[in-house]
Coordinates of C-alpha atoms in Angstrom, one line a residue:
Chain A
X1 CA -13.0 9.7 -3.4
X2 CA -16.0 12.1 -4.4
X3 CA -15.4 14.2 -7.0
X4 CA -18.7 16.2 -6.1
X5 CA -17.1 17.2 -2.3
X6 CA -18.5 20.8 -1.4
X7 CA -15.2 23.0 -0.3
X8 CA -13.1 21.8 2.3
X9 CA -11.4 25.0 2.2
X10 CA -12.3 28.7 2.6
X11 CA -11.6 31.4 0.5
X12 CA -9.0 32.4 2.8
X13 CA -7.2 29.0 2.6
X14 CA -8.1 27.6 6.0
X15 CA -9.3 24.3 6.4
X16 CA -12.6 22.7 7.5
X17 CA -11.1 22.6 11.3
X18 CA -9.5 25.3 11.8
X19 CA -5.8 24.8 10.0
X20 CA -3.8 26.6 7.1
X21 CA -2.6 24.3 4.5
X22 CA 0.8 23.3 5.9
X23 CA -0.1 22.6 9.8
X24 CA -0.2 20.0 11.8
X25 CA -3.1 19.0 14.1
X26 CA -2.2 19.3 17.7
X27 CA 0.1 16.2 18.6
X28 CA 0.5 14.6 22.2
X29 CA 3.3 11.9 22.5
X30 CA 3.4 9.8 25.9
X31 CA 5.9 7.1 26.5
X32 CA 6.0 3.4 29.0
X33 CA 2.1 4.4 29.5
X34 CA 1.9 0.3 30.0
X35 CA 3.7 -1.7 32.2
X36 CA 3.3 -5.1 31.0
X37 CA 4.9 -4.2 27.8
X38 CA 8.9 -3.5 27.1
X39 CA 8.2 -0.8 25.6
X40 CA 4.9 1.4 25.4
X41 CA 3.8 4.8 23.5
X42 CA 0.3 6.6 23.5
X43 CA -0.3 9.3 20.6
X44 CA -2.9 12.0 20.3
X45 CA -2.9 13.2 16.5
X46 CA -5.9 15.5 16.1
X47 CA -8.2 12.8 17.6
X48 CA -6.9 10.3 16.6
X49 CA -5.6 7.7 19.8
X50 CA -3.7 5.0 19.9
X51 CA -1.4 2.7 22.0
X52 CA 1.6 0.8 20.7
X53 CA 2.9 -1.4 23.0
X54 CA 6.6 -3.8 22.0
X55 CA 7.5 -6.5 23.0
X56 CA 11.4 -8.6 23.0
X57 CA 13.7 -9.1 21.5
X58 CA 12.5 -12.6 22.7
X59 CA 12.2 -16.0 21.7
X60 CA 10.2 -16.4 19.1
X61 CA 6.4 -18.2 19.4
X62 CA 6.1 -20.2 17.5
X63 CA 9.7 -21.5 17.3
X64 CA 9.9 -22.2 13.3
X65 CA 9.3 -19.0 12.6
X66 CA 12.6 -17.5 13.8
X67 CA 15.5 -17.2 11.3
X68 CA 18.4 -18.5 12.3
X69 CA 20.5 -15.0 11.2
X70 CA 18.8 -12.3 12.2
X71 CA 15.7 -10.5 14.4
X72 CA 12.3 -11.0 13.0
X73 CA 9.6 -8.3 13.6
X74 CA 5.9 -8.6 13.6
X75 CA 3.4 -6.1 13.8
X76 CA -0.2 -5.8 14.5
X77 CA -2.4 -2.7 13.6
X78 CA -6.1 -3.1 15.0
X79 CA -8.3 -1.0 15.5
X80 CA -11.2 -1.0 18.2
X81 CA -14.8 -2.2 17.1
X82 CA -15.9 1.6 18.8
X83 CA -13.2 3.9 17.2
X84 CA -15.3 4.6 14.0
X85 CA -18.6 5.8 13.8
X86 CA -20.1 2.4 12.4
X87 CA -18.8 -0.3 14.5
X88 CA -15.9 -2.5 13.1
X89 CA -16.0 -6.0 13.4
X90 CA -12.8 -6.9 15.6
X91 CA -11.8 -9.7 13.2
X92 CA -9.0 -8.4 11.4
X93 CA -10.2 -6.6 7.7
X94 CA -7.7 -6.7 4.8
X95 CA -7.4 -3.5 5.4
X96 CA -5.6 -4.2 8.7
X97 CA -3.6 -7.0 7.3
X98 CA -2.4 -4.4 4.7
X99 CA -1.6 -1.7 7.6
X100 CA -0.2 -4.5 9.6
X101 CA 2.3 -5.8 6.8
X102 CA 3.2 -2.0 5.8
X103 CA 4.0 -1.0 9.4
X104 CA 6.4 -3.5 10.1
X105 CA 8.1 -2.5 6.6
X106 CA 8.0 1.2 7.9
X107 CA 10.0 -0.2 11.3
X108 CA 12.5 -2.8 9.7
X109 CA 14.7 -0.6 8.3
X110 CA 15.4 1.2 11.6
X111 CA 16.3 -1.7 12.7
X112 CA 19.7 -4.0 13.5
X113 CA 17.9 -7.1 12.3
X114 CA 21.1 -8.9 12.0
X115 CA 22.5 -8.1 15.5
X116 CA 19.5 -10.3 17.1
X117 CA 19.3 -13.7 15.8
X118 CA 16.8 -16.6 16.5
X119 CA 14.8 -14.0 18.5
X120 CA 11.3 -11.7 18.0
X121 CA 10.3 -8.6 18.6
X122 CA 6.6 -7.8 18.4
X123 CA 4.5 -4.6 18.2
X124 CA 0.8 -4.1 18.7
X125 CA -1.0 -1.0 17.5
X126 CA -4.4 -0.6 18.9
X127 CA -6.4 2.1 17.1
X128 CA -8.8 3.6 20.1
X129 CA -10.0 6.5 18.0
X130 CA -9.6 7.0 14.2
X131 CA -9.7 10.6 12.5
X132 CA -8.1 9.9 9.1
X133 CA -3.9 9.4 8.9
X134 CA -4.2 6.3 11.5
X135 CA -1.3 4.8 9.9
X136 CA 0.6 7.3 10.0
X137 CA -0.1 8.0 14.1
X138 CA 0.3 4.6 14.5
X139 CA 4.0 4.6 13.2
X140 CA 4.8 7.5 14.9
X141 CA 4.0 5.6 18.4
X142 CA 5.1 2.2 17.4
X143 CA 8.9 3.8 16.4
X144 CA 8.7 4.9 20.5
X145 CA 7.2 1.8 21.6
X146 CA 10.0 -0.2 20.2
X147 CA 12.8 2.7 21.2
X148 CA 11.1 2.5 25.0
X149 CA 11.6 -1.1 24.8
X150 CA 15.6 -0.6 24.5
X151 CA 15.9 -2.2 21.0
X152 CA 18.4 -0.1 19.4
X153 CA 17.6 1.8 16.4
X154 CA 19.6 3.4 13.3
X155 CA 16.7 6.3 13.9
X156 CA 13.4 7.0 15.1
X157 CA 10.8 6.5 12.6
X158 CA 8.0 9.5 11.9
X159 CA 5.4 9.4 9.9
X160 CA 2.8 12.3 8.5
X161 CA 0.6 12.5 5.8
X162 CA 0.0 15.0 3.0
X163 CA -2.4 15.1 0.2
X164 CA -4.9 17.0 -2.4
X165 CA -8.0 18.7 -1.1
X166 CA -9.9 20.8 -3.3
X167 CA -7.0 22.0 -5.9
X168 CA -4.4 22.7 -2.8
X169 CA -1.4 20.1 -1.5
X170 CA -2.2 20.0 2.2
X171 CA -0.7 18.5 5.3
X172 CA -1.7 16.1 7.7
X173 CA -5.3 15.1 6.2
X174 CA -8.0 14.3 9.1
X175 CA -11.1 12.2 8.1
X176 CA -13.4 14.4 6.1
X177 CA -10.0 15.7 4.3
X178 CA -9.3 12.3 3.8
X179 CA -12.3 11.0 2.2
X180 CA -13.7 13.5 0.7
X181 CA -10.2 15.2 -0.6
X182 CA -8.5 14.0 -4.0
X183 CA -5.6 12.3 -2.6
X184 CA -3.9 11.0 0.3
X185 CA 0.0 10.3 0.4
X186 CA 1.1 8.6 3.8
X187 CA 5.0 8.8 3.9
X188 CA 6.9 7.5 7.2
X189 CA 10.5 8.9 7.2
X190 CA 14.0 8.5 9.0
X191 CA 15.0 12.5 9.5
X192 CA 18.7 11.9 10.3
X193 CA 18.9 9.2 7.5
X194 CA 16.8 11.0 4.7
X195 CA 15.3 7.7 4.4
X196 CA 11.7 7.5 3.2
X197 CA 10.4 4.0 4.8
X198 CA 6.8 3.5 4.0
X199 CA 5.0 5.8 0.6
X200 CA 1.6 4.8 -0.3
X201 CA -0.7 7.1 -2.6
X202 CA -4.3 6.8 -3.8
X203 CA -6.6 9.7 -5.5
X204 CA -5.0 11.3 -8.5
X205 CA -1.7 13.4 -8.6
X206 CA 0.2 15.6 -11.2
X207 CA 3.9 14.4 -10.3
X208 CA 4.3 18.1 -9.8
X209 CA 1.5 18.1 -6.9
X210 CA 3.4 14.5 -5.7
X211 CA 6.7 15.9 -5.4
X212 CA 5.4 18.8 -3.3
X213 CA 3.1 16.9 -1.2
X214 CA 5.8 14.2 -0.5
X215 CA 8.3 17.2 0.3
X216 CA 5.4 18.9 2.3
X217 CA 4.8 15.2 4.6
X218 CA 9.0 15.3 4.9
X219 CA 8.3 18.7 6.6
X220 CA 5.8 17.7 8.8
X221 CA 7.9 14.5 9.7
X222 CA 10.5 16.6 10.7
X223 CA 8.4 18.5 13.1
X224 CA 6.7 15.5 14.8
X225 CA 10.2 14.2 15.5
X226 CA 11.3 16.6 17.4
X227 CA 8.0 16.1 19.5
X228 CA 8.8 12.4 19.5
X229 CA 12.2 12.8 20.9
X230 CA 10.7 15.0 23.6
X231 CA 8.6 12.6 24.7
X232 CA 11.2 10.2 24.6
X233 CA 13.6 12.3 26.9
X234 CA 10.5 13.1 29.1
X235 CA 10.1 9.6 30.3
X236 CA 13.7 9.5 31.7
X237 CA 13.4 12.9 33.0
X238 CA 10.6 11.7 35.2
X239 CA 12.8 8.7 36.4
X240 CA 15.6 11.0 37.5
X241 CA 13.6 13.4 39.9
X242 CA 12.3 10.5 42.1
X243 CA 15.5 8.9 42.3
X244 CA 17.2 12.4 44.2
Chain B
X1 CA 7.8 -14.2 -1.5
X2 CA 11.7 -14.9 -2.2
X3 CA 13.0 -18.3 -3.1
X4 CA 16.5 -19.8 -2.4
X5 CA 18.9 -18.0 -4.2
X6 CA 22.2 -18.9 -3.2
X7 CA 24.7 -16.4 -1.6
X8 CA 26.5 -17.1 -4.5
X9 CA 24.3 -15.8 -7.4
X10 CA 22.5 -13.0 -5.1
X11 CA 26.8 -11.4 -5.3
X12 CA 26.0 -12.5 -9.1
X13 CA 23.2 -10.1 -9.4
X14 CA 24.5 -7.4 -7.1
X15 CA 27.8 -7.2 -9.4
X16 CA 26.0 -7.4 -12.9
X17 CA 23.9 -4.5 -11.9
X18 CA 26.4 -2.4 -10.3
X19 CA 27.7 -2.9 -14.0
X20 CA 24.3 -2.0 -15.5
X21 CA 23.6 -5.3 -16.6
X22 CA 21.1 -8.2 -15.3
X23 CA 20.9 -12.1 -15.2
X24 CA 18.6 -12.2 -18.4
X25 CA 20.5 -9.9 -20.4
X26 CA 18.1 -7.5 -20.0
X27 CA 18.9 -3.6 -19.3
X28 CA 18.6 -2.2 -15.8
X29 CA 15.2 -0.4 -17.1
X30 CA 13.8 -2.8 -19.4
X31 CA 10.5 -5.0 -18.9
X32 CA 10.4 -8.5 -20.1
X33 CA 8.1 -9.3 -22.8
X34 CA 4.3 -9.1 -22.4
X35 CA 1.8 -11.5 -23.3
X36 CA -2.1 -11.3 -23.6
X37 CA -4.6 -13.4 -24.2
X38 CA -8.1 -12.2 -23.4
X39 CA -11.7 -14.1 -23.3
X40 CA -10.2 -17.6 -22.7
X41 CA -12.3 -18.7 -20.0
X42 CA -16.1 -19.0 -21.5
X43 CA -17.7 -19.2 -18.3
X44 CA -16.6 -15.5 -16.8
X45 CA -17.8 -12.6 -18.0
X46 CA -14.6 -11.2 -18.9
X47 CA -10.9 -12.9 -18.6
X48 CA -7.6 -12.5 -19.5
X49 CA -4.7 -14.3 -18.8
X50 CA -1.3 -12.4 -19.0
X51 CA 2.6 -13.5 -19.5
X52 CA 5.0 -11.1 -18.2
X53 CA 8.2 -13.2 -18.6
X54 CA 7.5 -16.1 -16.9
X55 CA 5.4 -15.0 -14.6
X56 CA 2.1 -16.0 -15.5
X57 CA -1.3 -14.4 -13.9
X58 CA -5.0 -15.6 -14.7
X59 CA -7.7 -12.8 -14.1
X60 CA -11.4 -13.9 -14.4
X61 CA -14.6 -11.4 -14.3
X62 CA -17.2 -12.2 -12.5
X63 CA -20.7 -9.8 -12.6
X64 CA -23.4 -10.3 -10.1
X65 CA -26.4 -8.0 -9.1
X66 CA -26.4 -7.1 -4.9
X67 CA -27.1 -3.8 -3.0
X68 CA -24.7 -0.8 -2.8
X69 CA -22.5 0.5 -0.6
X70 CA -24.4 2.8 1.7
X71 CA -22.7 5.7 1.5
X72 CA -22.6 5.5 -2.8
X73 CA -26.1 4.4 -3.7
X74 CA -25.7 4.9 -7.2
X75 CA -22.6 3.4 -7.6
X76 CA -22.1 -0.1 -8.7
X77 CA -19.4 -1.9 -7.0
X78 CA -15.9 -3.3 -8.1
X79 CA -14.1 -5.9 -6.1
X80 CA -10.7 -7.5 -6.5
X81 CA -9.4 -10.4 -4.6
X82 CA -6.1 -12.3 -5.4
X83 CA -5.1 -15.6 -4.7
X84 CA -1.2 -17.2 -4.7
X85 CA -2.1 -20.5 -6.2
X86 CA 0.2 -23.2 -4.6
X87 CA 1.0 -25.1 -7.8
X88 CA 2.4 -21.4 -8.7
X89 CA 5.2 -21.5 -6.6
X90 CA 7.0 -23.7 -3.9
X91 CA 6.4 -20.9 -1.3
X92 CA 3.1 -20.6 -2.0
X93 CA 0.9 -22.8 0.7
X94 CA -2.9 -23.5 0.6
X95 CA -5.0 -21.8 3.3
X96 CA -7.0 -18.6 4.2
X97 CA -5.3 -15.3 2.0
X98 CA -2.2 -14.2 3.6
X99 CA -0.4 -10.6 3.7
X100 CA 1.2 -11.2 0.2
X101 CA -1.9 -12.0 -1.2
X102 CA -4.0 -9.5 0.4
X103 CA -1.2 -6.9 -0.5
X104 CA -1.2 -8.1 -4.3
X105 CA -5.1 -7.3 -4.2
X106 CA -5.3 -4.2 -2.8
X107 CA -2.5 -2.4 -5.0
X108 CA -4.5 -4.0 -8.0
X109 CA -7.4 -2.9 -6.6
X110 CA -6.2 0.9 -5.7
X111 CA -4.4 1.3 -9.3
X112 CA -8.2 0.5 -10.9
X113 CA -10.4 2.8 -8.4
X114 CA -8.6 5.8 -7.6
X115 CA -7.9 5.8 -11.9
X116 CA -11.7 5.2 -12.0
X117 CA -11.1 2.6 -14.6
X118 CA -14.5 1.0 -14.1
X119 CA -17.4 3.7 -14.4
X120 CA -19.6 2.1 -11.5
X121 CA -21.9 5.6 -11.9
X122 CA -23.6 3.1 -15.2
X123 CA -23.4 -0.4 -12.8
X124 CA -26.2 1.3 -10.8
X125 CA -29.5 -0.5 -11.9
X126 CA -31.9 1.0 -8.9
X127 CA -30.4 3.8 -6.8
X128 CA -29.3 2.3 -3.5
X129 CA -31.0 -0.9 -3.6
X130 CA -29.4 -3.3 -6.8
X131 CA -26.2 -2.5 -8.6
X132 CA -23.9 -4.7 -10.3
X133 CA -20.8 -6.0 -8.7
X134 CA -17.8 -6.7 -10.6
X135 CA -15.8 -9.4 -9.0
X136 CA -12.0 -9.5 -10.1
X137 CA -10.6 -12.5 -9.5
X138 CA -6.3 -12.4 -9.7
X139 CA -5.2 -16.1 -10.2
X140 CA -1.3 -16.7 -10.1
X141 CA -0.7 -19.3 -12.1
X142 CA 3.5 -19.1 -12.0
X143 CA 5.5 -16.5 -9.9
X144 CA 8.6 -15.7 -11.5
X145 CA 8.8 -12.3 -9.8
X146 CA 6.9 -8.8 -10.0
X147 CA 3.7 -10.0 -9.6
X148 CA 2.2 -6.5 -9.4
X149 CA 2.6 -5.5 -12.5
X150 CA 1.7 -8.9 -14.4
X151 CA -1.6 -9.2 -11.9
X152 CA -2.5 -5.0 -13.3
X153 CA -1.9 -5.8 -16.2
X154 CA -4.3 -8.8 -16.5
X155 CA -6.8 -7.3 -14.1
X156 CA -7.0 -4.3 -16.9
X157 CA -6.8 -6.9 -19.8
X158 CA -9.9 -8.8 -18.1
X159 CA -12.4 -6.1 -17.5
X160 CA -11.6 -4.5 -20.9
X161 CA -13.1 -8.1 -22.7
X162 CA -15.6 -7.6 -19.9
X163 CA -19.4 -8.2 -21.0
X164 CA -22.6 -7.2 -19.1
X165 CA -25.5 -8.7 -19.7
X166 CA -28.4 -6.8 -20.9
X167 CA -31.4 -6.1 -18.7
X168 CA -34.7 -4.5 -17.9
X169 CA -36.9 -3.8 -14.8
X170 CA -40.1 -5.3 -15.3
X171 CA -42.5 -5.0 -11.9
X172 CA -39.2 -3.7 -9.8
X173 CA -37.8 -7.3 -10.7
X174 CA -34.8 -7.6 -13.3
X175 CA -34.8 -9.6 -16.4
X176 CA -32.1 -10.3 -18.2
X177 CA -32.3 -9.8 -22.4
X178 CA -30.6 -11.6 -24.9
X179 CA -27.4 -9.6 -26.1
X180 CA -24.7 -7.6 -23.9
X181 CA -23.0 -4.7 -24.0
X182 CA -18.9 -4.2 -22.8
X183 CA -18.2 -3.4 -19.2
X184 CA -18.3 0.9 -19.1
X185 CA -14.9 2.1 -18.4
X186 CA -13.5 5.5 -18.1
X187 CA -9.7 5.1 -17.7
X188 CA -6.6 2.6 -18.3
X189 CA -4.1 2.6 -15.8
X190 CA -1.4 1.0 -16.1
X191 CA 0.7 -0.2 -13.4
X192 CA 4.8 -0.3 -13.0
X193 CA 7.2 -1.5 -10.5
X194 CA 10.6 -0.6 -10.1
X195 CA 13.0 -2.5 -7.8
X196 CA 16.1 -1.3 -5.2
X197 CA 19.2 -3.5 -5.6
X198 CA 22.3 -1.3 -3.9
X199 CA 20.9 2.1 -4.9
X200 CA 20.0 0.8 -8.3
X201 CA 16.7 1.1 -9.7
X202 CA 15.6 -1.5 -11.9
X203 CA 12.2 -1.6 -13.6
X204 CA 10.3 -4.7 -13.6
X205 CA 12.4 -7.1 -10.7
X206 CA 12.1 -11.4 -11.7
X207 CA 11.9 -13.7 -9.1
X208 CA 15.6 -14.3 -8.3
X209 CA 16.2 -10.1 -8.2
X210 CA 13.4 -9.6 -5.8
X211 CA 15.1 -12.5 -3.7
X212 CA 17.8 -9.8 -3.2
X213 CA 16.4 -6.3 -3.7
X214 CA 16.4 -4.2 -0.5
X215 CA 12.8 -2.7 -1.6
X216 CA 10.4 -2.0 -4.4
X217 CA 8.1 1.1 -5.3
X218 CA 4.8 0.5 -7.6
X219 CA 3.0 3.5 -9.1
X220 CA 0.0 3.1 -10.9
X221 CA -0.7 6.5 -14.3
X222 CA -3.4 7.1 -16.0
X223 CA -3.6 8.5 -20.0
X224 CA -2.9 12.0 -18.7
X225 CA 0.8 11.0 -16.7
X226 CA -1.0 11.9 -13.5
X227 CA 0.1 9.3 -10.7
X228 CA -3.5 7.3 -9.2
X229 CA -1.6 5.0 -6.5
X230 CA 1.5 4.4 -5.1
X231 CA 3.3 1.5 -2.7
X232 CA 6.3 1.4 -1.5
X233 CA 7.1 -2.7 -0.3
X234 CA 10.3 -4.3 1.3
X235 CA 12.1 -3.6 4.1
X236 CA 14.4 -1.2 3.5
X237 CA 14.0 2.5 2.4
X238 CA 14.2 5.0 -0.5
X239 CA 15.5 8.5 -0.2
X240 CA 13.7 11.5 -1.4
X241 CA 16.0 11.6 -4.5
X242 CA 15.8 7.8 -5.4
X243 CA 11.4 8.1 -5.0
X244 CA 11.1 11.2 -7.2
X245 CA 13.6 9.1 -9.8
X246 CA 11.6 6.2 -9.9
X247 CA 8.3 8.1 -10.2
X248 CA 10.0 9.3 -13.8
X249 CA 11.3 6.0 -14.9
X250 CA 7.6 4.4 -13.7
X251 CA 5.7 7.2 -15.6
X252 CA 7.8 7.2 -18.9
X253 CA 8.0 3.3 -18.7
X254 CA 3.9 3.3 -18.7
X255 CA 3.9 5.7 -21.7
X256 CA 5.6 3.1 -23.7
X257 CA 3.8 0.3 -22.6
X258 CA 0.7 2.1 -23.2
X259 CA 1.7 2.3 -26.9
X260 CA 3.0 -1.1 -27.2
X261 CA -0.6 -2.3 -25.6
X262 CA -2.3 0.2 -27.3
X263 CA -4.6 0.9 -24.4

């Protein structure tokens, strides 16, 4: 985080691209985009783009690793070598392995773990494009993935970002917000359960400017969802007119 | 990371702490008592070796010269990589670092640069060509739960009895001088974790209380109560109410440990 950034935002509070301070960038939700998968979701945030894809319940490979009382869930967050400007190496970074481990604690909850034992269900999140608040995106389509896939869930999981930029709580940070702002505060959230199921935070916060930007990324959960369930309607929809 | 904990002592621990009390006597926000011991290892630039409980982590300091970042050429460069030893636990397995460990390393790591703990502006030696490089090396020597806040801790310890050797640029080439001078450092961050058992927060969780808590939150505050990094682990969830709660037990909790470490 540079401390040195030029302003990211205009004397008139709009952001480097366009937004005021509480918006979100444009959002597209698709869902079954794949047909190998169970279950399959493809997100536009801002540009960001990615592709979740689930796969089970099903046995689990390999076999030791299934517990003999409940479902076990793994996930995989990857992004492409060409979705950043510098090439990334495909071998999995820490980075990922971080993402990867704080997804699938962002899903589990949502989850009736205990309703499908001995089996596994897996989700893969590839990252085509990345434009800051991948994570985030990622959940969003993953939470669909898995719903598309017919596993039954307590709720759908949303996630959105807020954070600092210059000396204002923003929403919804894309990548020159995110590494050039102060702070960054990813939250994934359960809107009918008021269940917060993934908080990171890094860049420096008075708890007064963390209480409003968590509040602020609650906000723009709840406005995602209501896309997310769209889309999720909008695949059936589809169904139903070539049936008649 | 759990252990076996019988279903037995995990209703135990649920029933003690509905009644505000835990396994080792302790109350619901209390930490167990911390150790430090700093400089033990002669070799590394800087160690420390902290005991939080039982729980026993190893941090050695390692400085080397190499080339910056691209995109910070006058910034000197901090690393911190954790390993789960497997003589520190029976779950722990020898082998390439797995998700725990990688996890353990980057919420150490986050805590000390978003704080700006280490001022890497003074590590530069030749702007975008040599810097130093601190390597932080998190050693769990016995996992007896919140490994977090022991492996902060003793990351913290270890770069504060961190020395750099002295140097000058002869010809463009570095020699090193007799003498050093202590690793430059701007902040002290101090790290806490605060556990979920049954909507009950409880500050510090030991091995046998993280085997049953639903989820954990860590913040990381520097001297002026701001928050520098957060995770949230497990897999469950926190409400709203609960994460705003903990951020106030985790803040006031590093005020006092602050004073009792006098950092």
């Amino acid at each position: 985080m540079n401390e040195k950034s030029e302003k990211l935002i205009d004397k008139k509070g709009i952001r480097g691209d366009g937004r005021k301070a509480d918006e979100l960038r444009p959002l597209k939700l698709q869902v079954g985009v794949l047909s190998n998968a169970d279950g399959s979701a493809y997100i536009e945030h801002g540009k960001n783009k990615i592709l979740a894809a689930a796969f089970g319940p099903r046995e689990m490979h390999p076999k030791h690793l299934a517990q003999p009382d409940r479902m076990v869930l793994r996930c995989r967050y990857h992004m492409a070598p060409f979705s950043v400007q510098e090439r990334k190496s495909p071998a999995p970074s820490r980075r990922e392995v971080e993402l990867s481990k704080v997804i699938k604690e962002a899903l589990e909850p949502a989850l009736f773990l205990e309703l499908y034992p001995r089996t596994g269900v897996d989700v893969f999140v590839e990252v085509l494009q990345a434009d800051g608040g991948t994570r985030c995106a990622a959940i969003t389509a993953a939470a669909l993935a898995i719903a598309d896939a017919g596993v039954p869930m307590r709720d759908l999981v949303v996630a959105c970002a807020a954070g600092k930029v210059d000396d204002t709580v923003v929403l919804d940070l894309y990548d020159a917000e995110d590494k050039l702002g102060l702070a960054d505060v990813p939250v994934a959230y359960m809107p009918s359960l008021n269940a917060v199921t993934l908080l990171q935070m890094d860049g420096i916060l008075k708890p007064n400017e963390f209480e409003k930007a968590l509040n602020m990324a609650m906000e723009g959960c709840k406005k995602i969802y209501e896309i997310q369930k769209e889309a999720l309607k909008t695949k059936y929809m589809v169904v139903k007119e070539v049936d008649e | 990371m759990s252990s076996l904990v019988t279903k037995v002592r995990l209703k135990q621990i649920e029933q003690l702490i509905e009644n505000g009390k835990r396994l080792d006597d302790r109350g619901l926000l209390d930490t167990r008592e911390i150790k430090i011991e700093q400089g033990i290892i002669e070799k590394a630039e800087g160690s420390a070796r902290v005991l939080l409980g039982k729980t026993e982590v190893l941090v050695g300091v390692k400085v080397e010269t190499g080339e910056p970042f691209p995109d910070t050429p006058d910034d000197g460069v901090m690393t911190v990589n954790a390993e789960l030893v497997p003589l520190a636990s029976p779950n722990f397995e020898p082998g390439p670092p797995d998700e725990n460990s990688i996890e353990l390393a980057r919420v150490v790591d986050r805590g000390i640069r978003e704080s700006h703990a280490v001022d890497t502006e003074k590590l530069c030696i030749e702007s975008g060509k040599k810097v130093f490089v601190v390597f932080v090396d998190v050693y769990v020597l016995n996992h007896d739960g919140n490994l977090i806040d022991a492996s902060a801790i003793a990351a913290m310890a270890a770069l504060m009895n961190t020395k750099m050797p002295n140097y000058e640029i002869k010809d463009g080439d570095l020699k090193i001088k007799q003498g050093y001078t202590p690793l430059p450092m701007k902040s002290h961050p101090i790290t806490v974790t605060i556990g979920k058992i049954n909507n009950h927060l409880i500050v510090d969780p030991w091995l046998e209380e993280e085997a049953v808590m639903d989820s954990r939150i860590t913040f990381a505050s520097n001297e002026a109560g701001n928050i520098c990094a957060i995770q949230k682990g497990g897999n469950s969830y926190f409400t709203p109410q609960q994460i705003l709660e903990a951020s106030k037990i985790a803040l006031d909790k590093a005020v006092e440990l602050r004073k009792k470490l006098n950092w």
